[in-house]
Amino acid sequence: MRKKLTVNWFGVGFGVLMLILPFAGYWWRAEVGSGAASLSMSPFNFDVNVVGIQIHSTLVRYILLFAKISFLIAGVFAILGSLFADRWWAGRLIRFGVMKPLWSVVTLIVVLVAGTFFVNMVLPSIVSGMVRDGPTQINLRVPLLCGTSESNITAGNVTVRTTISVGFLTPFLLAIAAAVLGILTRIYQKRFAKKETAKSKKE
């Protein structure tokens, strides 16, 4: 008689999202003016564009590639572990990457908050101190996480004003969904772990 397949459906959904996320696109984007400069980022992609010129870093590219591969492996492990949720090895496969989306979301938010504070509060003083030609006033107002604001730079009698728009993109919602499913997967998998322990004691 065939053994009935025991499935952790939360984990299956989580695994599918883990396979989609690395290719879904950027999670957050900032734009200065009407395309004068932009910054787009996610745990898998990082793009800096200044007046049409892209700035690349080989080290960053390899780090992001590693993150992409680790998410894909975690997705495959999660699906395998969830399709055979009552096996002794299922929990180990699921635990490999079940919290990756949550930590990625939290890390991104922390980096954005810290970066916004630095740009608004620290960077103007640094740049003003480096400029020797006449008085310079830099007033940067980067919105926290999302929104649009106006910043201005005054050098002598010349004042330049520009808008700064920042915000989360649709793939970030997928990341949040994956984070929630990851937590549910971990909680639900404990039921199978308890059953496996009880079964071992009986034997």
PDB file of C-alpha atoms in Angstrom:
ATOM      1  CA  MET A   1       0.000   0.000   0.000  1.00  0.00           C
ATOM      2  CA  ARG A   2       1.338   3.392  -0.965  1.00  0.00           C
ATOM      3  CA  LYS A   3       2.136   5.876   1.759  1.00  0.00           C
ATOM      4  CA  LYS A   4      -0.028   9.005   1.601  1.00  0.00           C
ATOM      5  CA  LEU A   5       1.884  12.125   0.581  1.00  0.00           C
ATOM      6  CA  THR A   6       2.009  14.633   3.438  1.00  0.00           C
ATOM      7  CA  VAL A   7       2.405  18.174   2.142  1.00  0.00           C
ATOM      8  CA  ASN A   8       3.174  21.477   3.828  1.00  0.00           C
ATOM      9  CA  TRP A   9       1.322  23.732   1.390  1.00  0.00           C
ATOM     10  CA  PHE A  10       2.653  26.897   2.999  1.00  0.00           C
ATOM     11  CA  GLY A  11       6.131  25.655   2.186  1.00  0.00           C
ATOM     12  CA  VAL A  12       5.256  24.847  -1.416  1.00  0.00           C
ATOM     13  CA  GLY A  13       3.943  28.382  -1.944  1.00  0.00           C
ATOM     14  CA  PHE A  14       6.997  29.774  -0.185  1.00  0.00           C
ATOM     15  CA  GLY A  15       9.330  27.758  -2.398  1.00  0.00           C
ATOM     16  CA  VAL A  16       7.629  28.939  -5.581  1.00  0.00           C
ATOM     17  CA  LEU A  17       7.972  32.587  -4.506  1.00  0.00           C
ATOM     18  CA  MET A  18      11.641  31.987  -3.687  1.00  0.00           C
ATOM     19  CA  LEU A  19      12.184  30.825  -7.266  1.00  0.00           C
ATOM     20  CA  ILE A  20      10.354  33.876  -8.645  1.00  0.00           C
ATOM     21  CA  LEU A  21      11.874  36.614  -6.458  1.00  0.00           C
ATOM     22  CA  PRO A  22      15.420  36.679  -7.941  1.00  0.00           C
ATOM     23  CA  PHE A  23      13.930  37.444 -11.373  1.00  0.00           C
ATOM     24  CA  ALA A  24      11.027  39.684 -10.325  1.00  0.00           C
ATOM     25  CA  GLY A  25      12.983  42.939 -10.515  1.00  0.00           C
ATOM     26  CA  TYR A  26      13.993  45.757  -8.193  1.00  0.00           C
ATOM     27  CA  TRP A  27      12.411  46.185  -4.750  1.00  0.00           C
ATOM     28  CA  TRP A  28      13.063  49.918  -4.288  1.00  0.00           C
ATOM     29  CA  ARG A  29      13.917  52.861  -6.516  1.00  0.00           C
ATOM     30  CA  ALA A  30      15.043  56.470  -6.087  1.00  0.00           C
ATOM     31  CA  GLU A  31      15.013  59.033  -8.888  1.00  0.00           C
ATOM     32  CA  VAL A  32      16.464  62.544  -8.988  1.00  0.00           C
ATOM     33  CA  GLY A  33      14.745  65.004 -11.309  1.00  0.00           C
ATOM     34  CA  SER A  34      13.334  63.667 -14.568  1.00  0.00           C
ATOM     35  CA  GLY A  35      15.755  60.792 -14.998  1.00  0.00           C
ATOM     36  CA  ALA A  36      18.900  62.806 -14.241  1.00  0.00           C
ATOM     37  CA  ALA A  37      19.999  60.123 -11.798  1.00  0.00           C
ATOM     38  CA  SER A  38      18.467  56.970 -10.380  1.00  0.00           C
ATOM     39  CA  LEU A  39      19.204  54.225  -7.889  1.00  0.00           C
ATOM     40  CA  SER A  40      17.407  50.878  -8.080  1.00  0.00           C
ATOM     41  CA  MET A  41      18.083  48.022  -5.701  1.00  0.00           C
ATOM     42  CA  SER A  42      17.106  44.613  -4.377  1.00  0.00           C
ATOM     43  CA  PRO A  43      19.086  41.749  -2.805  1.00  0.00           C
ATOM     44  CA  PHE A  44      19.740  40.495  -6.361  1.00  0.00           C
ATOM     45  CA  ASN A  45      20.143  43.683  -8.413  1.00  0.00           C
ATOM     46  CA  PHE A  46      21.818  47.044  -7.910  1.00  0.00           C
ATOM     47  CA  ASP A  47      21.770  49.781 -10.525  1.00  0.00           C
ATOM     48  CA  VAL A  48      23.150  53.322 -10.343  1.00  0.00           C
ATOM     49  CA  ASN A  49      22.496  55.554 -13.337  1.00  0.00           C
ATOM     50  CA  VAL A  50      23.793  59.129 -13.603  1.00  0.00           C
ATOM     51  CA  VAL A  51      22.818  61.135 -16.726  1.00  0.00           C
ATOM     52  CA  GLY A  52      22.498  57.920 -18.705  1.00  0.00           C
ATOM     53  CA  ILE A  53      25.769  56.405 -17.508  1.00  0.00           C
ATOM     54  CA  GLN A  54      25.546  53.167 -15.518  1.00  0.00           C
ATOM     55  CA  ILE A  55      28.003  52.628 -12.685  1.00  0.00           C
ATOM     56  CA  HIS A  56      29.085  49.006 -12.198  1.00  0.00           C
ATOM     57  CA  SER A  57      31.023  47.103  -9.536  1.00  0.00           C
ATOM     58  CA  THR A  58      32.352  43.595 -10.116  1.00  0.00           C
ATOM     59  CA  LEU A  59      32.429  42.838  -6.381  1.00  0.00           C
ATOM     60  CA  VAL A  60      28.806  43.912  -5.924  1.00  0.00           C
ATOM     61  CA  ARG A  61      27.780  41.849  -8.954  1.00  0.00           C
ATOM     62  CA  TYR A  62      29.305  38.678  -7.473  1.00  0.00           C
ATOM     63  CA  ILE A  63      27.721  39.314  -4.070  1.00  0.00           C
ATOM     64  CA  LEU A  64      24.299  39.741  -5.690  1.00  0.00           C
ATOM     65  CA  LEU A  65      24.837  36.609  -7.787  1.00  0.00           C
ATOM     66  CA  PHE A  66      25.568  34.642  -4.607  1.00  0.00           C
ATOM     67  CA  ALA A  67      22.342  35.982  -3.050  1.00  0.00           C
ATOM     68  CA  LYS A  68      20.373  34.981  -6.139  1.00  0.00           C
ATOM     69  CA  ILE A  69      21.783  31.444  -6.144  1.00  0.00           C
ATOM     70  CA  SER A  70      21.167  31.002  -2.405  1.00  0.00           C
ATOM     71  CA  PHE A  71      17.501  32.027  -2.842  1.00  0.00           C
ATOM     72  CA  LEU A  72      17.056  29.576  -5.729  1.00  0.00           C
ATOM     73  CA  ILE A  73      18.604  26.732  -3.727  1.00  0.00           C
ATOM     74  CA  ALA A  74      16.439  27.628  -0.732  1.00  0.00           C
ATOM     75  CA  GLY A  75      13.360  27.587  -2.979  1.00  0.00           C
ATOM     76  CA  VAL A  76      14.147  24.113  -4.326  1.00  0.00           C
ATOM     77  CA  PHE A  77      14.890  22.812  -0.816  1.00  0.00           C
ATOM     78  CA  ALA A  78      11.654  24.323   0.519  1.00  0.00           C
ATOM     79  CA  ILE A  79       9.558  22.667  -2.185  1.00  0.00           C
ATOM     80  CA  LEU A  80      11.209  19.266  -1.679  1.00  0.00           C
ATOM     81  CA  GLY A  81      10.933  19.473   2.098  1.00  0.00           C
ATOM     82  CA  SER A  82       7.310  20.600   1.925  1.00  0.00           C
ATOM     83  CA  LEU A  83       6.222  17.891  -0.525  1.00  0.00           C
ATOM     84  CA  PHE A  84       7.603  15.273   1.877  1.00  0.00           C
ATOM     85  CA  ALA A  85       6.912  17.186   5.074  1.00  0.00           C
ATOM     86  CA  ASP A  86       6.772  14.108   7.328  1.00  0.00           C
ATOM     87  CA  ARG A  87      10.236  12.836   6.408  1.00  0.00           C
ATOM     88  CA  TRP A  88      13.055  13.266   8.921  1.00  0.00           C
ATOM     89  CA  TRP A  89      15.086  15.404   6.512  1.00  0.00           C
ATOM     90  CA  ALA A  90      12.243  17.746   5.503  1.00  0.00           C
ATOM     91  CA  GLY A  91      12.743  20.167   8.382  1.00  0.00           C
ATOM     92  CA  ARG A  92      16.439  20.541   7.616  1.00  0.00           C
ATOM     93  CA  LEU A  93      15.795  21.392   3.980  1.00  0.00           C
ATOM     94  CA  ILE A  94      13.110  23.921   4.873  1.00  0.00           C
ATOM     95  CA  ARG A  95      15.198  25.599   7.579  1.00  0.00           C
ATOM     96  CA  PHE A  96      17.999  26.279   5.077  1.00  0.00           C
ATOM     97  CA  GLY A  97      16.302  29.367   3.700  1.00  0.00           C
ATOM     98  CA  VAL A  98      12.908  29.776   5.312  1.00  0.00           C
ATOM     99  CA  MET A  99      13.885  33.069   6.991  1.00  0.00           C
ATOM    100  CA  LYS A 100      15.877  34.555   4.097  1.00  0.00           C
ATOM    101  CA  PRO A 101      13.051  36.764   2.743  1.00  0.00           C
ATOM    102  CA  LEU A 102      12.256  38.150   6.194  1.00  0.00           C
ATOM    103  CA  TRP A 103      15.860  39.074   6.907  1.00  0.00           C
ATOM    104  CA  SER A 104      16.224  40.519   3.402  1.00  0.00           C
ATOM    105  CA  VAL A 105      13.188  42.770   3.900  1.00  0.00           C
ATOM    106  CA  VAL A 106      14.368  43.887   7.345  1.00  0.00           C
ATOM    107  CA  THR A 107      17.930  44.503   6.115  1.00  0.00           C
ATOM    108  CA  LEU A 108      16.725  46.577   3.160  1.00  0.00           C
ATOM    109  CA  ILE A 109      14.554  48.771   5.386  1.00  0.00           C
ATOM    110  CA  VAL A 110      17.393  49.295   7.885  1.00  0.00           C
ATOM    111  CA  VAL A 111      19.820  50.205   5.076  1.00  0.00           C
ATOM    112  CA  LEU A 112      17.317  52.646   3.555  1.00  0.00           C
ATOM    113  CA  VAL A 113      16.597  54.346   6.882  1.00  0.00           C
ATOM    114  CA  ALA A 114      20.314  54.660   7.683  1.00  0.00           C
ATOM    115  CA  GLY A 115      21.076  55.874   4.154  1.00  0.00           C
ATOM    116  CA  THR A 116      18.309  58.486   4.271  1.00  0.00           C
ATOM    117  CA  PHE A 117      19.600  59.804   7.597  1.00  0.00           C
ATOM    118  CA  PHE A 118      23.147  60.017   6.204  1.00  0.00           C
ATOM    119  CA  VAL A 119      22.108  61.846   3.014  1.00  0.00           C
ATOM    120  CA  ASN A 120      19.832  64.303   4.811  1.00  0.00           C
ATOM    121  CA  MET A 121      21.879  65.030   7.928  1.00  0.00           C
ATOM    122  CA  VAL A 122      25.549  64.224   7.257  1.00  0.00           C
ATOM    123  CA  LEU A 123      26.270  64.463   3.524  1.00  0.00           C
ATOM    124  CA  PRO A 124      25.429  68.202   3.116  1.00  0.00           C
ATOM    125  CA  SER A 125      27.985  69.140   5.786  1.00  0.00           C
ATOM    126  CA  ILE A 126      30.663  66.995   4.174  1.00  0.00           C
ATOM    127  CA  VAL A 127      30.094  68.430   0.688  1.00  0.00           C
ATOM    128  CA  SER A 128      29.883  72.019   1.963  1.00  0.00           C
ATOM    129  CA  GLY A 129      33.197  71.584   3.751  1.00  0.00           C
ATOM    130  CA  MET A 130      34.852  70.366   0.544  1.00  0.00           C
ATOM    131  CA  VAL A 131      33.694  73.324  -1.575  1.00  0.00           C
ATOM    132  CA  ARG A 132      36.123  76.266  -1.408  1.00  0.00           C
ATOM    133  CA  ASP A 133      34.627  78.646  -3.965  1.00  0.00           C
ATOM    134  CA  GLY A 134      32.194  80.882  -2.085  1.00  0.00           C
ATOM    135  CA  PRO A 135      29.416  80.015   0.340  1.00  0.00           C
ATOM    136  CA  THR A 136      27.474  76.866  -0.489  1.00  0.00           C
ATOM    137  CA  GLN A 137      24.192  75.790   1.036  1.00  0.00           C
ATOM    138  CA  ILE A 138      22.953  72.263   0.435  1.00  0.00           C
ATOM    139  CA  ASN A 139      19.478  71.328   1.567  1.00  0.00           C
ATOM    140  CA  LEU A 140      18.706  67.687   0.808  1.00  0.00           C
ATOM    141  CA  ARG A 141      15.326  66.251   1.734  1.00  0.00           C
ATOM    142  CA  VAL A 142      15.171  62.607   0.783  1.00  0.00           C
ATOM    143  CA  PRO A 143      11.813  61.056   1.810  1.00  0.00           C
ATOM    144  CA  LEU A 144      11.948  58.212   4.300  1.00  0.00           C
ATOM    145  CA  LEU A 145      11.328  54.954   2.403  1.00  0.00           C
ATOM    146  CA  CYS A 146       8.753  56.386  -0.036  1.00  0.00           C
ATOM    147  CA  GLY A 147       7.451  59.736  -1.260  1.00  0.00           C
ATOM    148  CA  THR A 148       8.514  62.827  -3.217  1.00  0.00           C
ATOM    149  CA  SER A 149      10.293  65.941  -1.974  1.00  0.00           C
ATOM    150  CA  GLU A 150      12.199  68.975  -3.271  1.00  0.00           C
ATOM    151  CA  SER A 151      15.861  69.634  -2.547  1.00  0.00           C
ATOM    152  CA  ASN A 152      17.976  72.645  -3.412  1.00  0.00           C
ATOM    153  CA  ILE A 153      21.647  73.553  -3.697  1.00  0.00           C
ATOM    154  CA  THR A 154      22.773  77.178  -3.514  1.00  0.00           C
ATOM    155  CA  ALA A 155      26.258  78.216  -4.631  1.00  0.00           C
ATOM    156  CA  GLY A 156      26.805  81.968  -4.610  1.00  0.00           C
ATOM    157  CA  ASN A 157      23.892  83.533  -6.467  1.00  0.00           C
ATOM    158  CA  VAL A 158      22.869  80.324  -8.225  1.00  0.00           C
ATOM    159  CA  THR A 159      20.207  78.008  -6.802  1.00  0.00           C
ATOM    160  CA  VAL A 160      19.406  74.606  -8.276  1.00  0.00           C
ATOM    161  CA  ARG A 161      16.160  72.892  -7.294  1.00  0.00           C
ATOM    162  CA  THR A 162      15.237  69.310  -8.055  1.00  0.00           C
ATOM    163  CA  THR A 163      12.730  66.689  -6.971  1.00  0.00           C
ATOM    164  CA  ILE A 164      13.660  63.396  -5.364  1.00  0.00           C
ATOM    165  CA  SER A 165      11.192  60.520  -5.635  1.00  0.00           C
ATOM    166  CA  VAL A 166      11.655  57.248  -3.776  1.00  0.00           C
ATOM    167  CA  GLY A 167       9.422  54.241  -3.285  1.00  0.00           C
ATOM    168  CA  PHE A 168       8.986  50.488  -3.114  1.00  0.00           C
ATOM    169  CA  LEU A 169       8.138  48.534  -6.253  1.00  0.00           C
ATOM    170  CA  THR A 170       5.793  45.574  -6.810  1.00  0.00           C
ATOM    171  CA  PRO A 171       8.470  42.860  -6.263  1.00  0.00           C
ATOM    172  CA  PHE A 172       8.834  44.146  -2.690  1.00  0.00           C
ATOM    173  CA  LEU A 173       5.240  43.026  -2.059  1.00  0.00           C
ATOM    174  CA  LEU A 174       6.231  39.564  -3.292  1.00  0.00           C
ATOM    175  CA  ALA A 175       9.140  39.628  -0.844  1.00  0.00           C
ATOM    176  CA  ILE A 176       6.768  40.462   2.021  1.00  0.00           C
ATOM    177  CA  ALA A 177       4.442  37.652   0.922  1.00  0.00           C
ATOM    178  CA  ALA A 178       7.414  35.262   0.851  1.00  0.00           C
ATOM    179  CA  ALA A 179       8.484  36.419   4.325  1.00  0.00           C
ATOM    180  CA  VAL A 180       4.990  35.761   5.711  1.00  0.00           C
ATOM    181  CA  LEU A 181       4.796  32.360   4.023  1.00  0.00           C
ATOM    182  CA  GLY A 182       8.253  31.539   5.368  1.00  0.00           C
ATOM    183  CA  ILE A 183       7.115  32.173   8.936  1.00  0.00           C
ATOM    184  CA  LEU A 184       3.923  30.130   8.390  1.00  0.00           C
ATOM    185  CA  THR A 185       5.961  27.334   6.810  1.00  0.00           C
ATOM    186  CA  ARG A 186       8.270  27.147   9.797  1.00  0.00           C
ATOM    187  CA  ILE A 187       5.380  27.127  12.279  1.00  0.00           C
ATOM    188  CA  TYR A 188       3.357  24.536  10.343  1.00  0.00           C
ATOM    189  CA  GLN A 189       6.384  22.277   9.831  1.00  0.00           C
ATOM    190  CA  LYS A 190       6.692  21.871  13.604  1.00  0.00           C
ATOM    191  CA  ARG A 191       3.499  19.801  13.511  1.00  0.00           C
ATOM    192  CA  PHE A 192       5.192  17.220  11.320  1.00  0.00           C
ATOM    193  CA  ALA A 193       8.325  17.292  13.481  1.00  0.00           C
ATOM    194  CA  LYS A 194       6.221  16.471  16.555  1.00  0.00           C
ATOM    195  CA  LYS A 195       4.501  13.605  14.718  1.00  0.00           C
ATOM    196  CA  GLU A 196       7.868  12.231  13.625  1.00  0.00           C
ATOM    197  CA  THR A 197       9.189  12.403  17.208  1.00  0.00           C
ATOM    198  CA  ALA A 198       6.102  10.657  18.579  1.00  0.00           C
ATOM    199  CA  LYS A 199       6.379   7.962  15.914  1.00  0.00           C
ATOM    200  CA  SER A 200      10.044   7.337  16.767  1.00  0.00           C
ATOM    201  CA  LYS A 201       9.222   6.937  20.466  1.00  0.00           C
ATOM    202  CA  LYS A 202       6.535   4.341  19.703  1.00  0.00           C
ATOM    203  CA  GLU A 203       8.967   2.348  17.616  1.00  0.00           C
TER     204      GLU A 203
END
